[in-house]
Amino acid sequence: MLAEVCALVERGVLEVTLLGRNVGSRAAHCAEHCESSSRSALLDLLRACRTIEGLERVRLVSADLADFTDEVVEAMAATPNICPQVHLSLRSGSDRVLADMRRAYRRADFVRCVEKVRAAMPYASISTDVIVGFPGESEADFQQTLSLVREVRFATAFTYRYAIRSGPTTVAACDQVTRAVARERMARLTAAQEQISLEGNQALLGSTVELLVTGGLDKSDTGSRWMCGRTRDGRLAHLQPARGGPIRVGEIVTVQITGAAQHHVVADAGVRGHCHSRASGSYGPRTVPGKFGLGVPVIEVRFPQRAEL
C-alpha cells in the first residue's frame, strides 16, 4: 500500500483516501504473515504516511468501529497530513435492529467512539450511513436512530431505504416495512440531517480554511468563473478566485468562508493565498457524459507490478 501511495505521489498526487474496509482486510492479511495484529498494521500505515514527502492529505474512511482504538485515533490526530475527517458506519440507532443486522457494536459503543474521536480531533467532521425500513424496524426503533443523529450531529449522512426482497431465504412478509412507511421515515431523517448539515456549514462562516482545488463549476448564468475544492475536513467548497489571480486544479489555496448551504460552503471573497504544486495543472477532472462529479478529480495512474514493489 505504501508503494502504491508513493507511486501516486511521484506522479503529482497530493491526496489519497484509505478505504477502511480494504485497508483492514490487507492489514489482517499482513498480520497472518508477520508478528503484528491487524490493528497495529493499520497504526503503522497511518504513521508511515507522515514520512512520504509530497503527500499533503490522507483520508481514512469507512473503517470498522473496532479499528478506531485509542492508539489509532491518537496517531490520526498527531499526523499532520491525516485529514480531520472520519466516516463511522451507524446503520441504526436501535440496539435491537443492530442485533438483527448482525452488527458487532451497539449504540453505546458508537457514541463512545464518536466521543473519543472528537476528544482527540475537536474539529473533525464525522459522516455516517443509515438504513431505514430494515425488516422488523418499529417506529420506536426509528426514533432511536433519529435521536442519535440529532445527538451526534453528523456533518454528512448517506441514507438508504432497505430494499424489500423476495424469495425463500428472506424474512417473513409480516416483518417487512412497507415502502410507504420507509419513504416517510426517510423523509423525516433526511430533513433532520439536512438541517444539521446546514447549521454545521453555517458555523464556518467567517473562518479561514485550506482548499485543495479539484475542478471547475458550471455557473455560466452568473457570468463569473467558479471552481470547486475540498476542505481538509472533506467539505465541498464553491470558490470564486476573483482577486487572487489564476488558480489551477491541484493547487492548495487559503480562502474565507462567506456562504453556506446544506451540501457545500461558498468562498467568493477571493483567494488570500495559494501555493503551487507538482499537481497544479497536470491532472484535471475527467468528465463522463451523463454523470455528475463530486468535486473529486479522477486521474489515470499506472502502478508498478507487484514484483517490482
PDB file of C-alpha atoms in Angstrom:
ATOM      1  CA  MET A   1       0.000   0.000   0.000  1.00  0.00           C
ATOM      2  CA  LEU A   2       2.829   2.377   0.788  1.00  0.00           C
ATOM      3  CA  ALA A   3       4.409   1.587  -2.572  1.00  0.00           C
ATOM      4  CA  GLU A   4       1.139   2.399  -4.310  1.00  0.00           C
ATOM      5  CA  VAL A   5       0.839   5.687  -2.431  1.00  0.00           C
ATOM      6  CA  CYS A   6       4.438   6.595  -3.301  1.00  0.00           C
ATOM      7  CA  ALA A   7       3.742   5.810  -6.971  1.00  0.00           C
ATOM      8  CA  LEU A   8       0.814   8.222  -6.892  1.00  0.00           C
ATOM      9  CA  VAL A   9       2.780  10.957  -5.143  1.00  0.00           C
ATOM     10  CA  GLU A  10       5.622  10.651  -7.664  1.00  0.00           C
ATOM     11  CA  ARG A  11       3.076  11.472 -10.371  1.00  0.00           C
ATOM     12  CA  GLY A  12       1.915  14.602  -8.571  1.00  0.00           C
ATOM     13  CA  VAL A  13      -0.988  13.331  -6.472  1.00  0.00           C
ATOM     14  CA  LEU A  14      -1.443  15.358  -3.272  1.00  0.00           C
ATOM     15  CA  GLU A  15      -4.280  13.474  -1.599  1.00  0.00           C
ATOM     16  CA  VAL A  16      -5.100   9.787  -1.135  1.00  0.00           C
ATOM     17  CA  THR A  17      -8.003   8.068   0.571  1.00  0.00           C
ATOM     18  CA  LEU A  18      -7.522   4.878   2.546  1.00  0.00           C
ATOM     19  CA  LEU A  19     -10.773   2.936   2.367  1.00  0.00           C
ATOM     20  CA  GLY A  20     -11.093   1.294   5.744  1.00  0.00           C
ATOM     21  CA  ARG A  21     -12.705  -1.922   4.538  1.00  0.00           C
ATOM     22  CA  ASN A  22      -9.898  -2.605   2.072  1.00  0.00           C
ATOM     23  CA  VAL A  23      -7.121  -1.389   4.363  1.00  0.00           C
ATOM     24  CA  GLY A  24      -8.488  -3.513   7.185  1.00  0.00           C
ATOM     25  CA  SER A  25      -8.558  -6.663   5.073  1.00  0.00           C
ATOM     26  CA  ARG A  26      -4.985  -6.050   3.888  1.00  0.00           C
ATOM     27  CA  ALA A  27      -3.883  -5.390   7.451  1.00  0.00           C
ATOM     28  CA  ALA A  28      -5.453  -8.687   8.523  1.00  0.00           C
ATOM     29  CA  HIS A  29      -3.613 -10.441   5.681  1.00  0.00           C
ATOM     30  CA  CYS A  30      -0.384  -8.768   6.814  1.00  0.00           C
ATOM     31  CA  ALA A  31      -0.962  -9.933  10.370  1.00  0.00           C
ATOM     32  CA  GLU A  32      -1.137 -13.542   9.180  1.00  0.00           C
ATOM     33  CA  HIS A  33       2.372 -13.314   7.757  1.00  0.00           C
ATOM     34  CA  CYS A  34       4.204 -11.205  10.306  1.00  0.00           C
ATOM     35  CA  GLU A  35       4.331 -10.646  14.044  1.00  0.00           C
ATOM     36  CA  SER A  36       1.695  -7.934  14.288  1.00  0.00           C
ATOM     37  CA  SER A  37      -2.029  -7.582  14.673  1.00  0.00           C
ATOM     38  CA  SER A  38      -4.275  -6.088  12.021  1.00  0.00           C
ATOM     39  CA  ARG A  39      -4.796  -3.014  14.204  1.00  0.00           C
ATOM     40  CA  SER A  40      -1.079  -2.437  14.718  1.00  0.00           C
ATOM     41  CA  ALA A  41      -0.569  -2.814  10.950  1.00  0.00           C
ATOM     42  CA  LEU A  42      -3.155  -0.067  10.377  1.00  0.00           C
ATOM     43  CA  LEU A  43      -1.417   2.048  13.000  1.00  0.00           C
ATOM     44  CA  ASP A  44       1.945   1.548  11.290  1.00  0.00           C
ATOM     45  CA  LEU A  45       0.415   2.542   7.953  1.00  0.00           C
ATOM     46  CA  LEU A  46      -1.006   5.789   9.333  1.00  0.00           C
ATOM     47  CA  ARG A  47       2.310   6.702  10.934  1.00  0.00           C
ATOM     48  CA  ALA A  48       4.217   5.866   7.766  1.00  0.00           C
ATOM     49  CA  CYS A  49       2.094   8.322   5.780  1.00  0.00           C
ATOM     50  CA  ARG A  50       3.844  11.106   7.675  1.00  0.00           C
ATOM     51  CA  THR A  51       7.170  10.180   6.089  1.00  0.00           C
ATOM     52  CA  ILE A  52       6.041  10.379   2.439  1.00  0.00           C
ATOM     53  CA  GLU A  53       7.322  13.678   1.097  1.00  0.00           C
ATOM     54  CA  GLY A  54       4.785  15.475  -1.090  1.00  0.00           C
ATOM     55  CA  LEU A  55       1.751  13.699   0.359  1.00  0.00           C
ATOM     56  CA  GLU A  56      -0.329  16.610   1.604  1.00  0.00           C
ATOM     57  CA  ARG A  57      -3.552  14.868   2.600  1.00  0.00           C
ATOM     58  CA  VAL A  58      -4.558  11.391   3.748  1.00  0.00           C
ATOM     59  CA  ARG A  59      -8.134  10.381   4.498  1.00  0.00           C
ATOM     60  CA  LEU A  60      -9.221   7.261   6.368  1.00  0.00           C
ATOM     61  CA  VAL A  61     -12.876   6.441   5.754  1.00  0.00           C
ATOM     62  CA  SER A  62     -15.255   3.530   6.355  1.00  0.00           C
ATOM     63  CA  ALA A  63     -13.045   1.671   8.807  1.00  0.00           C
ATOM     64  CA  ASP A  64     -14.690  -0.725  11.243  1.00  0.00           C
ATOM     65  CA  LEU A  65     -15.627   0.769  14.585  1.00  0.00           C
ATOM     66  CA  ALA A  66     -13.241  -1.647  16.304  1.00  0.00           C
ATOM     67  CA  ASP A  67     -10.329  -0.263  14.273  1.00  0.00           C
ATOM     68  CA  PHE A  68     -10.651   3.141  15.940  1.00  0.00           C
ATOM     69  CA  THR A  69      -8.611   2.226  19.001  1.00  0.00           C
ATOM     70  CA  ASP A  70      -7.124   4.892  21.260  1.00  0.00           C
ATOM     71  CA  GLU A  71      -3.767   4.429  19.537  1.00  0.00           C
ATOM     72  CA  VAL A  72      -5.217   4.778  16.021  1.00  0.00           C
ATOM     73  CA  VAL A  73      -7.176   7.906  16.920  1.00  0.00           C
ATOM     74  CA  GLU A  74      -4.113   9.417  18.619  1.00  0.00           C
ATOM     75  CA  ALA A  75      -1.998   8.630  15.537  1.00  0.00           C
ATOM     76  CA  MET A  76      -4.548  10.327  13.296  1.00  0.00           C
ATOM     77  CA  ALA A  77      -4.551  13.427  15.499  1.00  0.00           C
ATOM     78  CA  ALA A  78      -0.745  13.554  15.699  1.00  0.00           C
ATOM     79  CA  THR A  79      -0.020  13.008  11.996  1.00  0.00           C
ATOM     80  CA  PRO A  80      -0.152  16.406  10.234  1.00  0.00           C
ATOM     81  CA  ASN A  81      -1.179  15.171   6.797  1.00  0.00           C
ATOM     82  CA  ILE A  82      -4.045  12.976   8.023  1.00  0.00           C
ATOM     83  CA  CYS A  83      -7.245  14.926   7.484  1.00  0.00           C
ATOM     84  CA  PRO A  84      -9.711  15.526  10.339  1.00  0.00           C
ATOM     85  CA  GLN A  85     -12.441  13.529   8.641  1.00  0.00           C
ATOM     86  CA  VAL A  86     -13.885  10.238   9.847  1.00  0.00           C
ATOM     87  CA  HIS A  87     -16.637   8.053   8.431  1.00  0.00           C
ATOM     88  CA  LEU A  88     -18.288   5.807  11.015  1.00  0.00           C
ATOM     89  CA  SER A  89     -20.995   3.451   9.828  1.00  0.00           C
ATOM     90  CA  LEU A  90     -24.052   3.709  12.100  1.00  0.00           C
ATOM     91  CA  ARG A  91     -26.735   1.828  10.131  1.00  0.00           C
ATOM     92  CA  SER A  92     -29.226   2.142  13.014  1.00  0.00           C
ATOM     93  CA  GLY A  93     -29.521   3.747  16.425  1.00  0.00           C
ATOM     94  CA  SER A  94     -31.552   0.834  17.796  1.00  0.00           C
ATOM     95  CA  ASP A  95     -29.691  -1.967  19.559  1.00  0.00           C
ATOM     96  CA  ARG A  96     -32.410  -4.423  18.559  1.00  0.00           C
ATOM     97  CA  VAL A  97     -32.082  -3.573  14.871  1.00  0.00           C
ATOM     98  CA  LEU A  98     -28.274  -3.633  15.077  1.00  0.00           C
ATOM     99  CA  ALA A  99     -28.513  -7.131  16.533  1.00  0.00           C
ATOM    100  CA  ASP A 100     -30.832  -8.181  13.676  1.00  0.00           C
ATOM    101  CA  MET A 101     -28.299  -6.719  11.234  1.00  0.00           C
ATOM    102  CA  ARG A 102     -25.615  -8.802  12.981  1.00  0.00           C
ATOM    103  CA  ARG A 103     -23.504  -5.755  13.683  1.00  0.00           C
ATOM    104  CA  ALA A 104     -20.794  -6.249  16.310  1.00  0.00           C
ATOM    105  CA  TYR A 105     -21.396  -2.886  18.043  1.00  0.00           C
ATOM    106  CA  ARG A 106     -24.282  -1.246  19.860  1.00  0.00           C
ATOM    107  CA  ARG A 107     -25.478   2.332  20.267  1.00  0.00           C
ATOM    108  CA  ALA A 108     -23.339   2.994  23.349  1.00  0.00           C
ATOM    109  CA  ASP A 109     -20.222   1.680  21.551  1.00  0.00           C
ATOM    110  CA  PHE A 110     -20.862   4.064  18.675  1.00  0.00           C
ATOM    111  CA  VAL A 111     -21.302   7.072  20.968  1.00  0.00           C
ATOM    112  CA  ARG A 112     -18.091   6.231  22.848  1.00  0.00           C
ATOM    113  CA  CYS A 113     -16.175   6.063  19.565  1.00  0.00           C
ATOM    114  CA  VAL A 114     -17.535   9.446  18.456  1.00  0.00           C
ATOM    115  CA  GLU A 115     -16.585  10.985  21.803  1.00  0.00           C
ATOM    116  CA  LYS A 116     -13.073   9.537  21.506  1.00  0.00           C
ATOM    117  CA  VAL A 117     -12.604  10.951  18.002  1.00  0.00           C
ATOM    118  CA  ARG A 118     -13.871  14.393  18.975  1.00  0.00           C
ATOM    119  CA  ALA A 119     -11.740  14.489  22.105  1.00  0.00           C
ATOM    120  CA  ALA A 120      -8.600  13.920  20.013  1.00  0.00           C
ATOM    121  CA  MET A 121      -9.741  15.931  16.958  1.00  0.00           C
ATOM    122  CA  PRO A 122     -12.289  18.557  18.080  1.00  0.00           C
ATOM    123  CA  TYR A 123     -12.707  19.968  14.576  1.00  0.00           C
ATOM    124  CA  ALA A 124     -13.098  16.632  12.802  1.00  0.00           C
ATOM    125  CA  SER A 125     -16.114  16.179  10.565  1.00  0.00           C
ATOM    126  CA  ILE A 126     -17.867  12.863  11.128  1.00  0.00           C
ATOM    127  CA  SER A 127     -20.032  11.274   8.460  1.00  0.00           C
ATOM    128  CA  THR A 128     -22.092   8.108   8.574  1.00  0.00           C
ATOM    129  CA  ASP A 129     -24.563   5.922   6.708  1.00  0.00           C
ATOM    130  CA  VAL A 130     -28.029   4.973   7.903  1.00  0.00           C
ATOM    131  CA  ILE A 131     -30.567   2.401   6.709  1.00  0.00           C
ATOM    132  CA  VAL A 132     -34.282   2.914   7.341  1.00  0.00           C
ATOM    133  CA  GLY A 133     -37.000   0.336   6.902  1.00  0.00           C
ATOM    134  CA  PHE A 134     -34.906  -2.693   7.894  1.00  0.00           C
ATOM    135  CA  PRO A 135     -37.180  -5.712   8.427  1.00  0.00           C
ATOM    136  CA  GLY A 136     -38.803  -5.525  11.841  1.00  0.00           C
ATOM    137  CA  GLU A 137     -37.907  -1.869  12.413  1.00  0.00           C
ATOM    138  CA  SER A 138     -40.631  -0.265  14.528  1.00  0.00           C
ATOM    139  CA  GLU A 139     -41.411   3.411  14.923  1.00  0.00           C
ATOM    140  CA  ALA A 140     -39.677   3.260  18.306  1.00  0.00           C
ATOM    141  CA  ASP A 141     -36.562   1.806  16.640  1.00  0.00           C
ATOM    142  CA  PHE A 142     -36.600   4.584  14.062  1.00  0.00           C
ATOM    143  CA  GLN A 143     -36.981   7.230  16.754  1.00  0.00           C
ATOM    144  CA  GLN A 144     -33.825   5.895  18.401  1.00  0.00           C
ATOM    145  CA  THR A 145     -31.979   6.334  15.104  1.00  0.00           C
ATOM    146  CA  LEU A 146     -33.370   9.838  14.692  1.00  0.00           C
ATOM    147  CA  SER A 147     -32.402  10.803  18.231  1.00  0.00           C
ATOM    148  CA  LEU A 148     -28.845   9.532  17.753  1.00  0.00           C
ATOM    149  CA  VAL A 149     -28.456  11.502  14.503  1.00  0.00           C
ATOM    150  CA  ARG A 150     -29.532  14.638  16.375  1.00  0.00           C
ATOM    151  CA  GLU A 151     -27.242  13.834  19.292  1.00  0.00           C
ATOM    152  CA  VAL A 152     -24.093  13.178  17.270  1.00  0.00           C
ATOM    153  CA  ARG A 153     -24.775  15.890  14.623  1.00  0.00           C
ATOM    154  CA  PHE A 154     -23.017  14.311  11.663  1.00  0.00           C
ATOM    155  CA  ALA A 155     -21.516  16.581   9.038  1.00  0.00           C
ATOM    156  CA  THR A 156     -22.981  14.293   6.371  1.00  0.00           C
ATOM    157  CA  ALA A 157     -25.126  11.171   6.394  1.00  0.00           C
ATOM    158  CA  PHE A 158     -25.680   8.801   3.500  1.00  0.00           C
ATOM    159  CA  THR A 159     -29.203   7.490   3.949  1.00  0.00           C
ATOM    160  CA  TYR A 160     -30.781   4.455   2.317  1.00  0.00           C
ATOM    161  CA  ARG A 161     -34.112   2.676   2.302  1.00  0.00           C
ATOM    162  CA  TYR A 162     -33.918  -1.064   2.810  1.00  0.00           C
ATOM    163  CA  ALA A 163     -34.888  -2.807  -0.421  1.00  0.00           C
ATOM    164  CA  ILE A 164     -37.666  -5.322   0.138  1.00  0.00           C
ATOM    165  CA  ARG A 165     -36.549  -8.714  -1.133  1.00  0.00           C
ATOM    166  CA  SER A 166     -38.466 -11.798  -2.116  1.00  0.00           C
ATOM    167  CA  GLY A 167     -37.543 -15.463  -2.131  1.00  0.00           C
ATOM    168  CA  PRO A 168     -37.313 -18.481   0.170  1.00  0.00           C
ATOM    169  CA  THR A 169     -34.446 -17.068   2.265  1.00  0.00           C
ATOM    170  CA  THR A 170     -35.976 -13.658   3.012  1.00  0.00           C
ATOM    171  CA  VAL A 171     -37.610 -12.622   6.262  1.00  0.00           C
ATOM    172  CA  ALA A 172     -41.302 -13.181   6.794  1.00  0.00           C
ATOM    173  CA  ALA A 173     -43.609 -10.799   4.968  1.00  0.00           C
ATOM    174  CA  CYS A 174     -45.047  -9.618   8.281  1.00  0.00           C
ATOM    175  CA  ASP A 175     -41.594  -8.290   9.273  1.00  0.00           C
ATOM    176  CA  GLN A 176     -41.110  -6.244   6.112  1.00  0.00           C
ATOM    177  CA  VAL A 177     -41.556  -2.490   6.467  1.00  0.00           C
ATOM    178  CA  THR A 178     -43.832  -1.187   3.725  1.00  0.00           C
ATOM    179  CA  ARG A 179     -42.397   1.130   1.097  1.00  0.00           C
ATOM    180  CA  ALA A 180     -44.760   3.903   2.144  1.00  0.00           C
ATOM    181  CA  VAL A 181     -43.588   3.753   5.782  1.00  0.00           C
ATOM    182  CA  ALA A 182     -39.943   3.551   4.760  1.00  0.00           C
ATOM    183  CA  ARG A 183     -40.314   6.557   2.444  1.00  0.00           C
ATOM    184  CA  GLU A 184     -41.949   8.598   5.211  1.00  0.00           C
ATOM    185  CA  ARG A 185     -39.201   7.715   7.673  1.00  0.00           C
ATOM    186  CA  MET A 186     -36.562   8.530   5.079  1.00  0.00           C
ATOM    187  CA  ALA A 187     -38.131  11.959   4.546  1.00  0.00           C
ATOM    188  CA  ARG A 188     -38.013  12.724   8.277  1.00  0.00           C
ATOM    189  CA  LEU A 189     -34.434  11.512   8.583  1.00  0.00           C
ATOM    190  CA  THR A 190     -33.294  13.485   5.529  1.00  0.00           C
ATOM    191  CA  ALA A 191     -34.956  16.673   6.756  1.00  0.00           C
ATOM    192  CA  ALA A 192     -33.296  16.360  10.171  1.00  0.00           C
ATOM    193  CA  GLN A 193     -29.843  15.654   8.728  1.00  0.00           C
ATOM    194  CA  GLU A 194     -30.019  18.422   6.126  1.00  0.00           C
ATOM    195  CA  GLN A 195     -30.803  20.951   8.853  1.00  0.00           C
ATOM    196  CA  ILE A 196     -27.861  19.664  10.905  1.00  0.00           C
ATOM    197  CA  SER A 197     -25.557  19.817   7.859  1.00  0.00           C
ATOM    198  CA  LEU A 198     -26.665  23.374   7.091  1.00  0.00           C
ATOM    199  CA  GLU A 199     -26.043  24.509  10.660  1.00  0.00           C
ATOM    200  CA  GLY A 200     -22.640  22.838  10.644  1.00  0.00           C
ATOM    201  CA  ASN A 201     -21.644  24.645   7.451  1.00  0.00           C
ATOM    202  CA  GLN A 202     -23.027  27.947   8.749  1.00  0.00           C
ATOM    203  CA  ALA A 203     -20.781  27.590  11.799  1.00  0.00           C
ATOM    204  CA  LEU A 204     -17.808  28.023   9.431  1.00  0.00           C
ATOM    205  CA  LEU A 205     -18.921  31.450   8.192  1.00  0.00           C
ATOM    206  CA  GLY A 206     -16.077  33.943   8.506  1.00  0.00           C
ATOM    207  CA  SER A 207     -13.440  31.279   9.143  1.00  0.00           C
ATOM    208  CA  THR A 208     -10.319  30.802   7.025  1.00  0.00           C
ATOM    209  CA  VAL A 209      -9.826  27.347   5.556  1.00  0.00           C
ATOM    210  CA  GLU A 210      -7.474  25.494   3.247  1.00  0.00           C
ATOM    211  CA  LEU A 211      -8.858  24.121  -0.014  1.00  0.00           C
ATOM    212  CA  LEU A 212      -7.430  21.674  -2.495  1.00  0.00           C
ATOM    213  CA  VAL A 213      -8.768  22.884  -5.857  1.00  0.00           C
ATOM    214  CA  THR A 214     -10.315  19.971  -7.722  1.00  0.00           C
ATOM    215  CA  GLY A 215     -12.115  21.398 -10.753  1.00  0.00           C
ATOM    216  CA  GLY A 216     -14.414  23.961 -12.309  1.00  0.00           C
ATOM    217  CA  LEU A 217     -18.106  24.643 -11.808  1.00  0.00           C
ATOM    218  CA  ASP A 218     -20.733  25.348 -14.435  1.00  0.00           C
ATOM    219  CA  LYS A 219     -22.159  28.649 -13.224  1.00  0.00           C
ATOM    220  CA  SER A 220     -22.281  30.382 -16.603  1.00  0.00           C
ATOM    221  CA  ASP A 221     -25.562  32.081 -15.707  1.00  0.00           C
ATOM    222  CA  THR A 222     -23.746  34.208 -13.122  1.00  0.00           C
ATOM    223  CA  GLY A 223     -21.149  35.477 -15.559  1.00  0.00           C
ATOM    224  CA  SER A 224     -18.413  34.631 -13.048  1.00  0.00           C
ATOM    225  CA  ARG A 225     -15.716  31.984 -13.034  1.00  0.00           C
ATOM    226  CA  TRP A 226     -16.184  29.439 -10.260  1.00  0.00           C
ATOM    227  CA  MET A 227     -14.117  26.496  -9.161  1.00  0.00           C
ATOM    228  CA  CYS A 228     -14.617  23.793  -6.571  1.00  0.00           C
ATOM    229  CA  GLY A 229     -12.392  22.279  -3.920  1.00  0.00           C
ATOM    230  CA  ARG A 230     -12.328  20.258  -0.740  1.00  0.00           C
ATOM    231  CA  THR A 231     -11.540  21.484   2.744  1.00  0.00           C
ATOM    232  CA  ARG A 232      -9.292  19.401   4.961  1.00  0.00           C
ATOM    233  CA  ASP A 233     -12.347  18.020   6.742  1.00  0.00           C
ATOM    234  CA  GLY A 234     -13.875  16.926   3.433  1.00  0.00           C
ATOM    235  CA  ARG A 235     -16.485  19.628   2.804  1.00  0.00           C
ATOM    236  CA  LEU A 236     -17.209  20.631  -0.773  1.00  0.00           C
ATOM    237  CA  ALA A 237     -16.493  24.326  -1.393  1.00  0.00           C
ATOM    238  CA  HIS A 238     -17.501  26.596  -4.274  1.00  0.00           C
ATOM    239  CA  LEU A 239     -14.665  29.016  -4.912  1.00  0.00           C
ATOM    240  CA  GLN A 240     -14.603  32.255  -6.872  1.00  0.00           C
ATOM    241  CA  PRO A 241     -10.950  33.313  -7.283  1.00  0.00           C
ATOM    242  CA  ALA A 242     -11.975  36.894  -8.066  1.00  0.00           C
ATOM    243  CA  ARG A 243      -8.979  38.762  -6.712  1.00  0.00           C
ATOM    244  CA  GLY A 244      -6.405  36.028  -6.356  1.00  0.00           C
ATOM    245  CA  GLY A 245      -5.227  35.645  -9.939  1.00  0.00           C
ATOM    246  CA  PRO A 246      -5.468  32.423 -11.966  1.00  0.00           C
ATOM    247  CA  ILE A 247      -5.994  29.269  -9.938  1.00  0.00           C
ATOM    248  CA  ARG A 248      -5.321  25.826 -11.356  1.00  0.00           C
ATOM    249  CA  VAL A 249      -6.550  22.374 -10.412  1.00  0.00           C
ATOM    250  CA  GLY A 250      -4.172  20.798  -7.914  1.00  0.00           C
ATOM    251  CA  GLU A 251      -3.268  23.990  -6.098  1.00  0.00           C
ATOM    252  CA  ILE A 252      -3.869  24.483  -2.395  1.00  0.00           C
ATOM    253  CA  VAL A 253      -5.476  27.828  -1.591  1.00  0.00           C
ATOM    254  CA  THR A 254      -6.472  29.690   1.542  1.00  0.00           C
ATOM    255  CA  VAL A 255      -9.931  31.294   1.490  1.00  0.00           C
ATOM    256  CA  GLN A 256     -12.544  32.739   3.803  1.00  0.00           C
ATOM    257  CA  ILE A 257     -15.932  31.050   4.033  1.00  0.00           C
ATOM    258  CA  THR A 258     -18.615  33.585   3.075  1.00  0.00           C
ATOM    259  CA  GLY A 259     -21.662  31.423   2.488  1.00  0.00           C
ATOM    260  CA  ALA A 260     -23.135  28.068   3.419  1.00  0.00           C
ATOM    261  CA  ALA A 261     -25.680  25.639   2.035  1.00  0.00           C
ATOM    262  CA  GLN A 262     -26.738  22.161   3.061  1.00  0.00           C
ATOM    263  CA  HIS A 263     -24.161  20.324   0.980  1.00  0.00           C
ATOM    264  CA  HIS A 264     -21.395  22.873   0.383  1.00  0.00           C
ATOM    265  CA  VAL A 265     -19.788  26.094   1.562  1.00  0.00           C
ATOM    266  CA  VAL A 266     -19.045  29.195  -0.510  1.00  0.00           C
ATOM    267  CA  ALA A 267     -15.846  31.251  -0.737  1.00  0.00           C
ATOM    268  CA  ASP A 268     -16.479  34.193  -3.064  1.00  0.00           C
ATOM    269  CA  ALA A 269     -14.233  36.841  -1.479  1.00  0.00           C
ATOM    270  CA  GLY A 270     -11.170  35.903  -3.493  1.00  0.00           C
ATOM    271  CA  VAL A 271      -8.083  33.922  -2.559  1.00  0.00           C
ATOM    272  CA  ARG A 272      -5.943  35.025   0.364  1.00  0.00           C
ATOM    273  CA  GLY A 273      -3.014  32.845  -0.537  1.00  0.00           C
ATOM    274  CA  HIS A 274      -2.116  29.804  -2.583  1.00  0.00           C
ATOM    275  CA  CYS A 275       0.825  27.568  -3.285  1.00  0.00           C
ATOM    276  CA  HIS A 276       1.784  25.747  -6.462  1.00  0.00           C
ATOM    277  CA  SER A 277       2.441  22.032  -6.518  1.00  0.00           C
ATOM    278  CA  ARG A 278       3.537  19.351  -8.919  1.00  0.00           C
ATOM    279  CA  ALA A 279      -0.143  18.529  -9.353  1.00  0.00           C
ATOM    280  CA  SER A 280      -1.039  22.059 -10.477  1.00  0.00           C
ATOM    281  CA  GLY A 281      -2.455  21.876 -13.970  1.00  0.00           C
ATOM    282  CA  SER A 282      -1.165  18.346 -14.530  1.00  0.00           C
ATOM    283  CA  TYR A 283      -4.301  16.476 -13.601  1.00  0.00           C
ATOM    284  CA  GLY A 284      -7.836  17.682 -14.144  1.00  0.00           C
ATOM    285  CA  PRO A 285     -11.275  16.245 -13.642  1.00  0.00           C
ATOM    286  CA  ARG A 286     -12.290  13.597 -16.134  1.00  0.00           C
ATOM    287  CA  THR A 287     -15.870  14.236 -17.165  1.00  0.00           C
ATOM    288  CA  VAL A 288     -18.089  11.307 -18.023  1.00  0.00           C
ATOM    289  CA  PRO A 289     -21.179  12.015 -20.159  1.00  0.00           C
ATOM    290  CA  GLY A 290     -24.363  11.726 -18.156  1.00  0.00           C
ATOM    291  CA  LYS A 291     -22.527  11.652 -14.820  1.00  0.00           C
ATOM    292  CA  PHE A 292     -22.283  14.237 -12.059  1.00  0.00           C
ATOM    293  CA  GLY A 293     -18.954  14.732 -10.305  1.00  0.00           C
ATOM    294  CA  LEU A 294     -18.491  15.123  -6.563  1.00  0.00           C
ATOM    295  CA  GLY A 295     -15.651  17.620  -6.721  1.00  0.00           C
ATOM    296  CA  VAL A 296     -13.028  14.880  -6.798  1.00  0.00           C
ATOM    297  CA  PRO A 297     -10.635  14.764  -9.791  1.00  0.00           C
ATOM    298  CA  VAL A 298     -10.158  11.408 -11.480  1.00  0.00           C
ATOM    299  CA  ILE A 299      -6.697  10.598 -12.777  1.00  0.00           C
ATOM    300  CA  GLU A 300      -5.116   7.712 -14.580  1.00  0.00           C
ATOM    301  CA  VAL A 301      -2.042   6.223 -12.912  1.00  0.00           C
ATOM    302  CA  ARG A 302      -0.257   3.024 -13.800  1.00  0.00           C
ATOM    303  CA  PHE A 303       1.059   1.254 -10.744  1.00  0.00           C
ATOM    304  CA  PRO A 304       4.279  -0.763 -10.806  1.00  0.00           C
ATOM    305  CA  GLN A 305       3.846  -4.516 -10.944  1.00  0.00           C
ATOM    306  CA  ARG A 306       3.811  -6.344  -7.620  1.00  0.00           C
ATOM    307  CA  ALA A 307       7.127  -7.966  -8.457  1.00  0.00           C
ATOM    308  CA  GLU A 308       8.692  -4.507  -8.691  1.00  0.00           C
ATOM    309  CA  LEU A 309       7.336  -3.414  -5.335  1.00  0.00           C
TER     310      LEU A 309
END
